[in-house]
Coordinates of C-alpha atoms in Angstrom, one line a residue:
M23 CA -180.8 17.8 -116.7
P24 CA -181.6 21.0 -114.9
T25 CA -184.4 22.9 -116.6
G26 CA -182.3 26.0 -117.1
N27 CA -179.8 24.0 -119.2
I28 CA -182.5 22.5 -121.4
E29 CA -184.1 25.9 -122.0
R30 CA -180.7 27.4 -122.8
R31 CA -180.2 24.6 -125.3
K32 CA -183.5 25.2 -126.9
L33 CA -182.6 28.9 -127.3
L34 CA -179.2 28.1 -128.7
K35 CA -180.7 25.7 -131.3
L36 CA -183.3 28.2 -132.4
M37 CA -180.4 30.8 -132.8
G38 CA -178.4 28.3 -134.9
A39 CA -175.8 27.6 -132.3
G40 CA -176.4 23.8 -132.3
A41 CA -172.9 23.1 -133.6
T42 CA -171.5 23.7 -130.1
S43 CA -174.3 22.4 -127.9
V44 CA -176.7 19.5 -127.6
A45 CA -179.9 20.3 -129.3
L46 CA -183.3 18.8 -128.4
A47 CA -184.0 16.6 -131.4
G48 CA -187.4 15.0 -131.2
C49 CA -188.9 17.1 -128.3
Q50 CA -192.4 17.5 -129.8
G51 CA -195.4 16.5 -127.9
T52 CA -195.9 15.9 -124.2
Q53 CA -193.0 14.7 -122.1
Q54 CA -193.7 13.2 -118.7
T55 CA -191.9 10.5 -116.8
E56 CA -193.1 8.4 -114.0
T57 CA -190.8 5.9 -112.3
T58 CA -192.2 2.9 -110.4
E59 CA -189.8 1.0 -108.2
G60 CA -190.9 -2.6 -107.8
S61 CA -189.0 -5.7 -106.8
S62 CA -185.6 -6.5 -108.1
G63 CA -187.2 -8.7 -110.8
G64 CA -189.7 -6.2 -112.0
D65 CA -188.3 -2.7 -111.9
S66 CA -189.7 -0.6 -114.7
T67 CA -189.9 2.9 -116.0
T68 CA -192.9 4.2 -117.8
T69 CA -192.2 7.2 -120.1
E70 CA -194.7 8.9 -122.3
Q71 CA -193.4 8.6 -125.8
T72 CA -192.6 11.6 -127.9
S73 CA -194.1 12.0 -131.3
D74 CA -190.9 10.8 -133.1
G75 CA -190.9 7.5 -131.3
G76 CA -188.1 8.4 -128.8
S77 CA -188.4 8.6 -125.0
G78 CA -188.9 12.1 -123.6
A79 CA -187.7 12.1 -120.1
S80 CA -186.3 15.4 -118.6
G81 CA -188.0 17.4 -121.3
G82 CA -185.3 16.8 -123.9
N83 CA -183.6 14.2 -126.2
D84 CA -183.2 11.4 -123.6
F85 CA -181.3 8.1 -124.2
H86 CA -182.7 5.2 -122.3
F87 CA -180.5 2.1 -121.9
V88 CA -182.4 -0.9 -120.5
A89 CA -180.0 -2.9 -118.3
G90 CA -180.6 -6.5 -117.2
Q91 CA -178.4 -6.3 -114.1
V92 CA -177.7 -3.7 -111.3
F93 CA -174.8 -1.2 -111.2
G94 CA -172.6 -2.4 -108.4
T95 CA -170.4 0.7 -108.3
L96 CA -169.9 4.0 -110.1
D97 CA -166.3 4.4 -109.1
P98 CA -164.4 3.9 -112.4
A99 CA -161.5 2.4 -110.4
E100 CA -163.7 -0.5 -109.3
Q101 CA -165.6 -1.3 -112.5
V102 CA -165.4 -4.8 -113.9
D103 CA -168.8 -5.8 -115.4
Y104 CA -170.9 -4.4 -118.2
T105 CA -173.2 -2.0 -116.3
Q106 CA -170.3 -0.6 -114.3
G107 CA -168.4 -0.2 -117.6
L108 CA -171.4 1.5 -119.1
A109 CA -171.3 4.1 -116.4
A110 CA -167.6 4.6 -116.7
Q111 CA -167.7 4.9 -120.5
N112 CA -170.2 7.7 -120.3
L113 CA -169.1 9.6 -117.2
Y114 CA -165.4 9.4 -117.7
D115 CA -162.7 9.3 -120.4
E116 CA -160.2 6.4 -120.8
L117 CA -156.5 7.1 -121.5
I118 CA -156.6 4.9 -124.7
T119 CA -159.7 3.8 -126.5
V120 CA -160.6 1.1 -129.1
D121 CA -160.8 1.7 -132.8
A122 CA -164.2 0.6 -134.1
E123 CA -162.8 -0.6 -137.4
T124 CA -159.6 -2.5 -136.3
L125 CA -160.7 -3.2 -132.7
Q126 CA -157.2 -2.2 -131.7
P127 CA -155.9 0.4 -129.2
T128 CA -156.0 4.0 -130.5
A129 CA -155.5 7.6 -129.2
H130 CA -158.1 9.2 -126.9
I131 CA -157.0 11.3 -123.9
A132 CA -153.5 10.3 -124.7
E133 CA -152.9 11.8 -128.2
S134 CA -149.4 10.1 -128.6
W135 CA -147.0 7.8 -126.7
D136 CA -143.6 6.3 -126.9
T137 CA -141.5 3.7 -125.0
E138 CA -138.1 4.0 -123.4
D139 CA -135.7 1.6 -121.7
E140 CA -136.5 -1.3 -124.1
G141 CA -140.2 -1.2 -123.5
K142 CA -140.1 -0.7 -119.7
T143 CA -141.2 2.9 -119.6
W144 CA -144.3 4.2 -121.4
V145 CA -144.5 8.0 -121.9
F146 CA -147.9 9.5 -122.8
T147 CA -148.7 13.0 -124.1
V148 CA -152.3 14.1 -123.1
R149 CA -154.5 16.3 -125.1
D150 CA -154.6 20.0 -124.2
D151 CA -158.3 20.6 -125.0
V152 CA -160.0 18.4 -122.4
T153 CA -161.8 19.8 -119.3
F154 CA -163.5 18.1 -116.4
S155 CA -167.2 18.8 -115.8
D156 CA -166.3 21.6 -113.3
G157 CA -164.4 23.4 -116.2
T158 CA -160.9 22.7 -115.0
P159 CA -158.4 21.3 -117.5
L160 CA -157.3 17.7 -117.5
T161 CA -153.6 17.5 -117.1
A162 CA -150.8 14.9 -116.6
D163 CA -151.2 15.3 -112.8
D164 CA -154.8 13.9 -113.1
V165 CA -153.5 11.0 -115.1
A166 CA -150.8 10.2 -112.6
Y167 CA -153.2 10.5 -109.6
S168 CA -155.8 8.4 -111.3
L169 CA -153.5 5.5 -111.9
T170 CA -151.9 5.8 -108.5
R171 CA -155.4 5.7 -107.0
M172 CA -156.2 2.5 -108.8
L173 CA -152.9 0.8 -107.7
E174 CA -153.6 1.9 -104.1
L175 CA -157.2 0.8 -104.1
Q176 CA -156.3 -2.6 -105.7
R177 CA -159.8 -3.0 -107.2
G178 CA -161.3 -3.3 -110.6
Y179 CA -158.7 -3.8 -113.3
S180 CA -155.8 -2.8 -111.1
S181 CA -154.4 -6.4 -111.6
F182 CA -153.4 -5.3 -115.1
W183 CA -150.6 -3.2 -113.4
L184 CA -150.1 -4.2 -109.8
D185 CA -147.3 -6.7 -110.4
Y186 CA -145.5 -4.4 -112.8
L187 CA -145.8 -0.8 -111.7
D188 CA -145.2 0.9 -108.4
P189 CA -146.9 4.2 -107.7
S190 CA -143.5 5.8 -107.0
N191 CA -142.6 5.1 -110.6
I192 CA -145.4 7.2 -112.0
T193 CA -143.8 10.5 -113.0
V194 CA -145.3 13.8 -114.3
R195 CA -142.7 15.3 -116.6
D196 CA -144.7 18.4 -117.5
E197 CA -148.3 19.5 -117.7
R198 CA -149.0 17.3 -120.6
T199 CA -146.5 14.5 -120.2
V200 CA -146.7 11.5 -117.8
A201 CA -144.4 8.5 -117.7
F202 CA -145.1 5.0 -116.3
E203 CA -141.8 3.1 -115.5
F204 CA -142.7 -0.6 -115.2
N205 CA -140.3 -3.0 -113.5
Q206 CA -140.0 -5.0 -116.7
A207 CA -141.0 -4.8 -120.3
Y208 CA -144.8 -5.1 -120.3
G209 CA -146.1 -6.1 -123.7
P210 CA -149.9 -5.6 -123.4
A211 CA -149.5 -2.3 -121.6
L212 CA -151.2 -0.2 -124.3
A213 CA -154.1 -2.5 -124.6
T214 CA -154.6 -2.5 -120.8
F215 CA -155.0 1.3 -120.7
V216 CA -158.4 1.1 -122.4
Q217 CA -159.6 0.2 -118.9
F218 CA -157.9 3.2 -117.2
Y219 CA -160.4 6.0 -116.6
I220 CA -159.2 9.4 -115.4
V221 CA -160.7 11.3 -112.5
N222 CA -160.5 14.9 -111.5
S223 CA -157.7 14.7 -108.9
T224 CA -158.5 17.9 -107.2
V225 CA -162.2 17.1 -106.7
V226 CA -161.6 13.5 -105.6
Q227 CA -158.8 14.4 -103.2
E228 CA -161.0 17.1 -101.6
N229 CA -163.6 14.5 -100.9
E230 CA -161.5 11.7 -99.5
T231 CA -162.7 10.1 -96.3
D232 CA -160.5 8.0 -94.0
G233 CA -158.1 7.2 -96.8
D234 CA -160.8 5.9 -99.2
Y235 CA -159.4 7.9 -102.2
G236 CA -162.8 9.4 -102.7
N237 CA -164.5 6.1 -103.2
A238 CA -167.6 7.0 -101.1
Y239 CA -167.9 10.3 -102.9
L240 CA -167.8 8.8 -106.3
Q241 CA -170.7 6.5 -105.5
N242 CA -173.0 9.5 -105.7
N243 CA -171.1 12.0 -107.7
S244 CA -169.1 11.9 -110.9
A245 CA -165.7 13.7 -111.3
G246 CA -164.8 13.0 -114.9
S247 CA -164.3 14.6 -118.3
G248 CA -166.8 12.3 -119.9
A249 CA -169.7 13.4 -122.1
Y250 CA -172.2 13.1 -119.2
V251 CA -172.4 14.2 -115.6
L252 CA -174.1 12.1 -112.9
D253 CA -177.5 13.5 -111.7
N254 CA -178.8 10.5 -109.7
W255 CA -178.1 6.9 -108.9
E256 CA -180.5 4.5 -107.2
Q257 CA -178.4 1.4 -106.7
G258 CA -180.3 -1.6 -108.1
N259 CA -182.7 0.6 -110.0
S260 CA -181.4 3.4 -112.2
I261 CA -178.7 5.9 -113.1
E262 CA -179.4 9.3 -114.7
A263 CA -176.9 11.8 -116.2
S264 CA -176.9 15.1 -118.2
A265 CA -174.7 16.1 -121.0
Y266 CA -171.6 18.2 -120.3
E267 CA -171.9 21.0 -122.7
D268 CA -168.2 21.7 -123.0
Y269 CA -167.3 18.1 -123.7
W270 CA -164.1 18.1 -125.7
K271 CA -165.5 16.1 -128.6
G272 CA -168.3 18.6 -129.1
W273 CA -172.0 17.9 -129.9
S274 CA -174.4 17.7 -132.8
E275 CA -177.9 18.9 -133.0
D276 CA -179.2 15.4 -132.6
S277 CA -177.0 14.3 -129.7
F278 CA -178.6 13.2 -126.5
D279 CA -179.2 15.7 -123.8
T280 CA -179.6 13.1 -121.1
F281 CA -178.6 9.5 -120.5
R282 CA -180.2 7.1 -118.2
S283 CA -180.4 3.4 -117.5
T284 CA -183.0 1.5 -115.7
V285 CA -182.6 -2.0 -114.4
I286 CA -185.3 -4.4 -115.7
T287 CA -184.6 -8.0 -115.3
E288 CA -187.7 -9.5 -116.8
E289 CA -187.3 -10.2 -120.6
S290 CA -191.0 -9.7 -121.2
T291 CA -190.9 -6.2 -119.7
I292 CA -187.7 -5.3 -121.6
K293 CA -189.4 -6.3 -124.9
T294 CA -192.5 -4.3 -124.1
T295 CA -190.4 -1.3 -123.2
M296 CA -188.6 -1.4 -126.5
Q297 CA -191.8 -2.1 -128.5
Q298 CA -193.5 0.9 -127.0
G299 CA -190.6 3.2 -127.9
E300 CA -189.7 3.8 -124.2
G301 CA -186.3 2.2 -124.5
D302 CA -183.4 3.0 -126.9
M303 CA -181.1 0.1 -126.4
T304 CA -180.8 -3.3 -124.6
D305 CA -177.9 -5.4 -123.5
Q306 CA -176.8 -8.5 -125.2
Y307 CA -177.6 -11.1 -122.6
M308 CA -181.1 -12.1 -123.3
G309 CA -182.4 -15.3 -125.0
T310 CA -182.4 -15.8 -128.7
Q311 CA -186.2 -15.5 -129.0
A312 CA -186.2 -12.2 -127.3
Y313 CA -184.0 -10.7 -130.0
A314 CA -185.9 -12.4 -132.8
E315 CA -189.1 -10.9 -131.5
M316 CA -187.7 -7.4 -131.0
D317 CA -186.3 -7.5 -134.6
S318 CA -189.9 -8.0 -135.8
Y319 CA -191.0 -4.7 -134.2
A320 CA -191.3 -1.8 -136.6
N321 CA -189.3 0.6 -134.4
V322 CA -186.5 -1.8 -133.3
R323 CA -183.5 -3.3 -135.1
V324 CA -181.2 -6.1 -133.9
P325 CA -177.7 -6.0 -135.4
E326 CA -175.9 -9.4 -135.4
V327 CA -172.0 -9.5 -135.7
P328 CA -169.3 -11.8 -134.6
Q329 CA -167.8 -10.7 -131.2
L330 CA -164.9 -11.3 -128.9
Q331 CA -166.9 -13.2 -126.2
L332 CA -166.8 -16.5 -124.5
F333 CA -169.8 -18.2 -122.9
H334 CA -168.7 -21.0 -120.6
F335 CA -169.3 -22.8 -117.3
P336 CA -166.1 -22.2 -115.1
L337 CA -165.7 -25.4 -113.0
N338 CA -164.5 -24.7 -109.4
C339 CA -161.2 -26.7 -109.3
Q340 CA -160.7 -26.1 -105.6
K341 CA -164.1 -27.6 -104.4
A342 CA -165.1 -31.2 -104.3
P343 CA -166.1 -33.0 -106.5
T344 CA -165.0 -30.7 -109.4
D345 CA -161.5 -30.6 -107.9
D346 CA -161.1 -34.0 -109.8
I347 CA -160.1 -33.5 -113.4
N348 CA -162.0 -36.7 -114.4
V349 CA -165.2 -35.3 -112.9
R350 CA -164.6 -32.1 -114.9
K351 CA -164.0 -34.0 -118.1
A352 CA -167.1 -36.1 -117.5
I353 CA -169.2 -32.9 -117.1
A354 CA -167.7 -31.3 -120.2
Y355 CA -168.3 -34.4 -122.4
A356 CA -171.9 -34.8 -121.2
F357 CA -172.8 -31.3 -122.4
D358 CA -174.8 -30.8 -125.6
Y359 CA -172.8 -28.1 -127.4
D360 CA -174.8 -28.3 -130.6
S361 CA -178.1 -27.6 -128.9
A362 CA -176.6 -24.8 -126.8
V363 CA -175.2 -22.9 -129.9
N364 CA -178.0 -23.6 -132.4
D365 CA -181.1 -23.9 -130.3
I366 CA -180.5 -21.7 -127.2
I367 CA -178.0 -19.1 -128.4
G368 CA -179.2 -19.4 -132.0
G369 CA -175.9 -18.6 -133.7
G370 CA -172.2 -18.2 -133.3
V371 CA -169.8 -21.1 -133.0
V372 CA -168.8 -23.7 -130.4
A373 CA -165.8 -22.3 -128.4
A374 CA -162.4 -23.8 -128.8
G375 CA -160.7 -23.0 -125.5
P376 CA -160.9 -19.8 -123.5
V377 CA -159.9 -17.2 -126.2
P378 CA -162.7 -16.3 -128.7
R379 CA -162.0 -17.7 -132.1
E380 CA -162.3 -14.2 -133.7
M381 CA -159.6 -12.8 -131.5
A382 CA -155.9 -12.3 -132.6
G383 CA -153.9 -14.8 -130.6
H384 CA -156.5 -17.6 -130.5
N385 CA -154.9 -21.0 -130.6
G386 CA -156.2 -22.5 -133.9
D387 CA -155.0 -26.0 -133.0
L388 CA -157.6 -26.3 -130.3
V389 CA -160.6 -28.4 -131.2
P390 CA -164.2 -27.4 -130.1
M391 CA -165.8 -29.9 -127.8
E392 CA -168.6 -32.2 -128.8
Q393 CA -171.0 -34.2 -126.6
D394 CA -169.8 -37.7 -126.1
L395 CA -171.6 -39.6 -123.4
D396 CA -169.5 -42.7 -123.7
K397 CA -166.3 -40.6 -123.1
A398 CA -168.1 -38.9 -120.2
K399 CA -168.8 -42.3 -118.6
E400 CA -165.2 -43.4 -119.1
F401 CA -163.9 -40.4 -117.3
L402 CA -166.4 -40.7 -114.6
D403 CA -165.3 -44.3 -114.0
K404 CA -161.7 -43.0 -113.5
A405 CA -162.8 -40.3 -111.0
D406 CA -161.9 -40.5 -107.3
Y407 CA -165.6 -39.8 -106.6
S408 CA -168.4 -42.3 -107.4
V409 CA -171.7 -41.1 -108.7
D410 CA -173.3 -41.7 -105.3
E411 CA -170.5 -39.6 -103.6
I412 CA -171.0 -36.8 -106.2
N413 CA -174.7 -36.8 -105.5
E414 CA -174.1 -36.9 -101.8
I415 CA -171.8 -33.8 -102.0
G416 CA -174.2 -32.2 -104.4
L417 CA -173.4 -30.2 -107.6
E418 CA -174.6 -26.6 -107.8
H419 CA -174.9 -24.7 -111.0
V420 CA -175.5 -21.0 -110.6
V421 CA -177.4 -19.1 -113.3
V422 CA -178.1 -15.4 -113.5
A423 CA -181.7 -15.0 -112.4
G424 CA -184.4 -13.6 -114.7
T425 CA -183.2 -14.5 -118.2
E426 CA -184.5 -17.4 -120.3
L427 CA -181.1 -18.2 -121.9
Q428 CA -179.5 -18.6 -118.5
R429 CA -182.3 -20.9 -117.4
Q430 CA -182.2 -23.0 -120.5
M431 CA -178.4 -23.5 -120.3
G432 CA -178.8 -24.8 -116.7
L433 CA -181.5 -27.2 -117.9
L434 CA -179.4 -28.4 -120.8
N435 CA -176.5 -29.1 -118.5
Q436 CA -178.9 -30.9 -116.0
A437 CA -180.2 -33.1 -118.9
G438 CA -176.7 -34.1 -119.9
L439 CA -175.6 -35.0 -116.4
S440 CA -178.7 -36.9 -115.7
E441 CA -177.5 -39.3 -118.5
L442 CA -174.6 -40.1 -116.1
G443 CA -176.9 -40.5 -113.1
I444 CA -175.6 -37.2 -111.7
D445 CA -178.1 -34.8 -110.0
L446 CA -177.7 -31.1 -110.6
E447 CA -179.1 -28.2 -108.5
I448 CA -179.8 -25.1 -110.6
N449 CA -179.6 -22.0 -108.4
P450 CA -180.7 -18.7 -110.0
L451 CA -178.9 -15.7 -108.3
Q452 CA -179.0 -12.0 -108.9
W453 CA -175.7 -10.8 -110.4
A454 CA -174.6 -8.9 -107.3
R455 CA -174.9 -12.1 -105.2
L456 CA -173.1 -14.1 -107.8
T457 CA -170.1 -11.8 -107.8
D458 CA -170.0 -11.7 -104.0
R459 CA -169.7 -15.5 -104.0
A460 CA -166.9 -15.4 -106.6
T461 CA -164.6 -13.8 -104.1
S462 CA -163.5 -17.1 -102.5
A463 CA -163.1 -20.7 -103.7
E464 CA -165.2 -21.9 -100.8
S465 CA -168.3 -19.8 -101.7
T466 CA -168.0 -20.1 -105.5
A467 CA -170.4 -22.6 -107.0
H468 CA -169.2 -25.8 -108.7
M469 CA -170.2 -24.2 -112.0
T470 CA -171.6 -20.8 -113.1
N471 CA -173.0 -19.4 -116.3
I472 CA -170.6 -16.7 -117.4
F473 CA -170.4 -14.5 -120.5
H474 CA -166.8 -13.2 -120.7
T475 CA -166.5 -10.3 -123.2
A476 CA -163.0 -9.0 -124.0
K477 CA -161.9 -6.4 -121.4
M478 CA -159.1 -5.2 -123.6
P479 CA -158.0 -5.9 -127.2
S480 CA -155.7 -8.7 -126.2
P481 CA -156.0 -12.5 -125.4
D482 CA -154.6 -11.5 -122.0
S483 CA -158.2 -10.9 -120.8
H484 CA -159.2 -14.5 -121.6
T485 CA -156.0 -16.1 -120.2
Y486 CA -154.2 -14.1 -117.5
L487 CA -157.4 -12.7 -116.0
M488 CA -159.0 -16.1 -115.9
Y489 CA -156.1 -18.4 -115.0
H490 CA -153.3 -16.5 -113.2
P491 CA -153.4 -16.8 -109.4
S492 CA -153.1 -13.0 -109.0
S493 CA -156.5 -12.7 -110.8
F494 CA -158.4 -15.0 -108.5
G495 CA -161.4 -13.7 -106.6
S496 CA -163.3 -12.2 -109.5
Y497 CA -166.4 -13.5 -111.4
I498 CA -164.0 -13.8 -114.4
S499 CA -161.7 -16.4 -112.6
Q500 CA -164.3 -18.7 -111.0
S501 CA -162.4 -21.8 -112.1
W502 CA -159.8 -21.1 -109.4
Y503 CA -157.4 -23.0 -111.7
S504 CA -153.7 -22.5 -112.5
T505 CA -150.4 -24.4 -112.5
D506 CA -146.9 -23.2 -112.1
E507 CA -146.4 -23.7 -115.9
I508 CA -149.5 -21.8 -116.8
A509 CA -148.6 -18.9 -114.5
A510 CA -145.0 -18.8 -115.8
T511 CA -146.2 -18.8 -119.5
L512 CA -148.7 -16.0 -118.9
E513 CA -146.0 -14.0 -117.1
E514 CA -143.6 -14.5 -120.0
A515 CA -146.4 -13.4 -122.4
R516 CA -146.8 -10.1 -120.5
Q517 CA -143.0 -9.6 -120.5
T518 CA -142.7 -10.0 -124.3
S519 CA -142.6 -6.8 -126.3
D520 CA -142.8 -8.2 -129.8
L521 CA -146.5 -8.7 -130.6
Q522 CA -146.2 -11.9 -132.6
S523 CA -144.0 -13.5 -130.1
R524 CA -146.4 -12.5 -127.3
L525 CA -149.4 -14.0 -129.1
E526 CA -147.5 -17.2 -129.5
K527 CA -147.0 -17.3 -125.7
Y528 CA -150.7 -16.8 -125.2
E529 CA -151.4 -19.7 -127.6
E530 CA -149.0 -21.9 -125.7
A531 CA -150.9 -21.0 -122.4
Q532 CA -154.3 -21.8 -124.0
A533 CA -153.1 -25.4 -124.8
L534 CA -151.9 -25.8 -121.2
I535 CA -155.1 -24.5 -119.8
V536 CA -157.4 -26.7 -121.8
E537 CA -155.5 -29.8 -120.7
G538 CA -156.8 -29.2 -117.2
M539 CA -160.4 -28.8 -118.3
P540 CA -161.2 -25.9 -115.9
S541 CA -164.3 -24.9 -117.8
V542 CA -167.0 -26.2 -120.1
Y543 CA -166.2 -23.9 -123.1
I544 CA -169.5 -23.6 -124.8
A545 CA -169.7 -20.8 -127.4
N546 CA -168.5 -17.7 -129.0
P547 CA -172.0 -16.1 -129.4
P548 CA -172.9 -13.5 -131.9
Y549 CA -173.4 -9.9 -130.7
R550 CA -177.0 -8.9 -130.6
I551 CA -178.7 -6.0 -129.0
G552 CA -182.0 -4.2 -129.5
I553 CA -181.7 -0.7 -130.8
N554 CA -184.5 1.9 -131.3
E555 CA -184.6 2.5 -135.1
N556 CA -184.2 6.3 -134.7
V557 CA -180.9 5.9 -132.8
E558 CA -178.0 6.2 -135.2
G559 CA -174.2 6.0 -134.9
W560 CA -173.9 2.8 -133.0
Q561 CA -170.8 0.7 -133.7
Y562 CA -169.5 -2.6 -132.4
R563 CA -166.1 -1.9 -130.7
G564 CA -165.1 -5.3 -129.3
V565 CA -164.3 -4.4 -125.7
M566 CA -167.0 -4.7 -123.1
S567 CA -169.3 -1.6 -122.8
F568 CA -167.4 0.4 -125.3
D569 CA -170.3 -0.2 -127.7
W570 CA -172.5 1.9 -125.4
D571 CA -170.8 5.2 -125.8
V572 CA -173.9 7.4 -125.9
H573 CA -172.0 10.5 -127.1
S574 CA -171.3 8.7 -130.4
M575 CA -175.0 8.2 -131.1
T576 CA -177.7 10.5 -132.2
R577 CA -181.5 10.4 -132.6
S578 CA -183.0 11.1 -136.0
G579 CA -185.3 9.7 -138.6
E580 CA -188.3 7.4 -138.1
G581 CA -188.7 3.7 -137.4
R582 CA -188.4 1.4 -140.4
A583 CA -191.4 -0.3 -142.0
K584 CA -191.4 -4.1 -142.0

């Protein structure tokens, strides 16, 4: 944050004006930050700790999120993974948000809504007290432009709407009212709008280059109404942002002046960063022992709650030899699910199909898999490929580089397949390379470690986004698997307005999907992250990255004694 803003905040706080500005909680002592850029596996940030145990970058109350993977883009229209979602959640505002208690869609920028034409048209009324970071009001025009922009770019979560909404059917009725006329009733529409972030249409249009809808500009600048404004982004290393003082939700004295995230891929470095009080929060993708160790630190707590997440190995159904259903079934039955859940993940439950068991609309008739080597051998005997042919082709298992859990899952899979005489190559890749390879069936690995957290409060994100052909080409859909019946059932689900009837369609789709064994469905893991003890206000909110809304958190108190 610019020094002038910080000094102004200090003055306001001393004058008792902290109710309308961000105050500098915990700014005693020396604050000095030094950033060292190392290799992609060892980027680290060293921050001199303030006397209250919190990091003190930028001379104020700084929130430091330690990310285990790079930020691939800062354009909210492109975001699809957790670091990109983290940036969008803090720099922009979504039209609809997720209620932390019910995990269901609730009002945010849209304060109310209604449907017309038997569910085909959705009409939203936007708040009248929201401004962008340049001080201009957010209006229905900005909402209309932002969704049109997503549909034209055809990136990110635009697949939620591309088949159902034409830009010409987005209408601004007045300054606060916008209507979306879908080409059919679209049941999960409200849930999808949690992934629709609104940009300042004037600023973005002024910075368009060669018809890019401002995409290049938004890689180095933010143009949102969110709680924070982008200061700096070093792709692969860090992101830094300062509080927007006139944010429509207001601020408390203990709110965070600045938000930053540094990419650290080594678990040992992440743990040290947290133990020394230099980090405020971690992601949820490390190994079980890392969280157990962090929970033993006096200044760190590790909440554990059930979550809407699937961990699985999508099997590439368009690439030999995993294009053979019997090979896929052999791989699935050879895997040791009990060890994966209890020994590696250290909690949660074995998955039963693609939809997390805690999510409304999960098909309760599906049975979790168990390791059965005899069955695995039976299916292998039925396959069109012999063991020798499979080994000649070669099976590749991609794991995300740098985390112990990812490595152990690869080794566990390797051990099970070795019982069948099958060789397995474990290939650690950085996340950016993994997502690049997922864009085509030819370049996608035979199997890949994937954590798939709910992208909206609906089973659509664990069915349609994974197994409908229109969703292919993303890390989410690396099975490259569908059938005409699956596609039709998922389309019917989206066309169904009645919630219970729609959930039944999703349950029907899950049964059809599992018949084809397009994934090794391993676990619904518990949610664990490391949190600095003096960070308060965190809540689990179900949808990916919504838990990391920095504005909802404050710094106060001291670390607990253990």
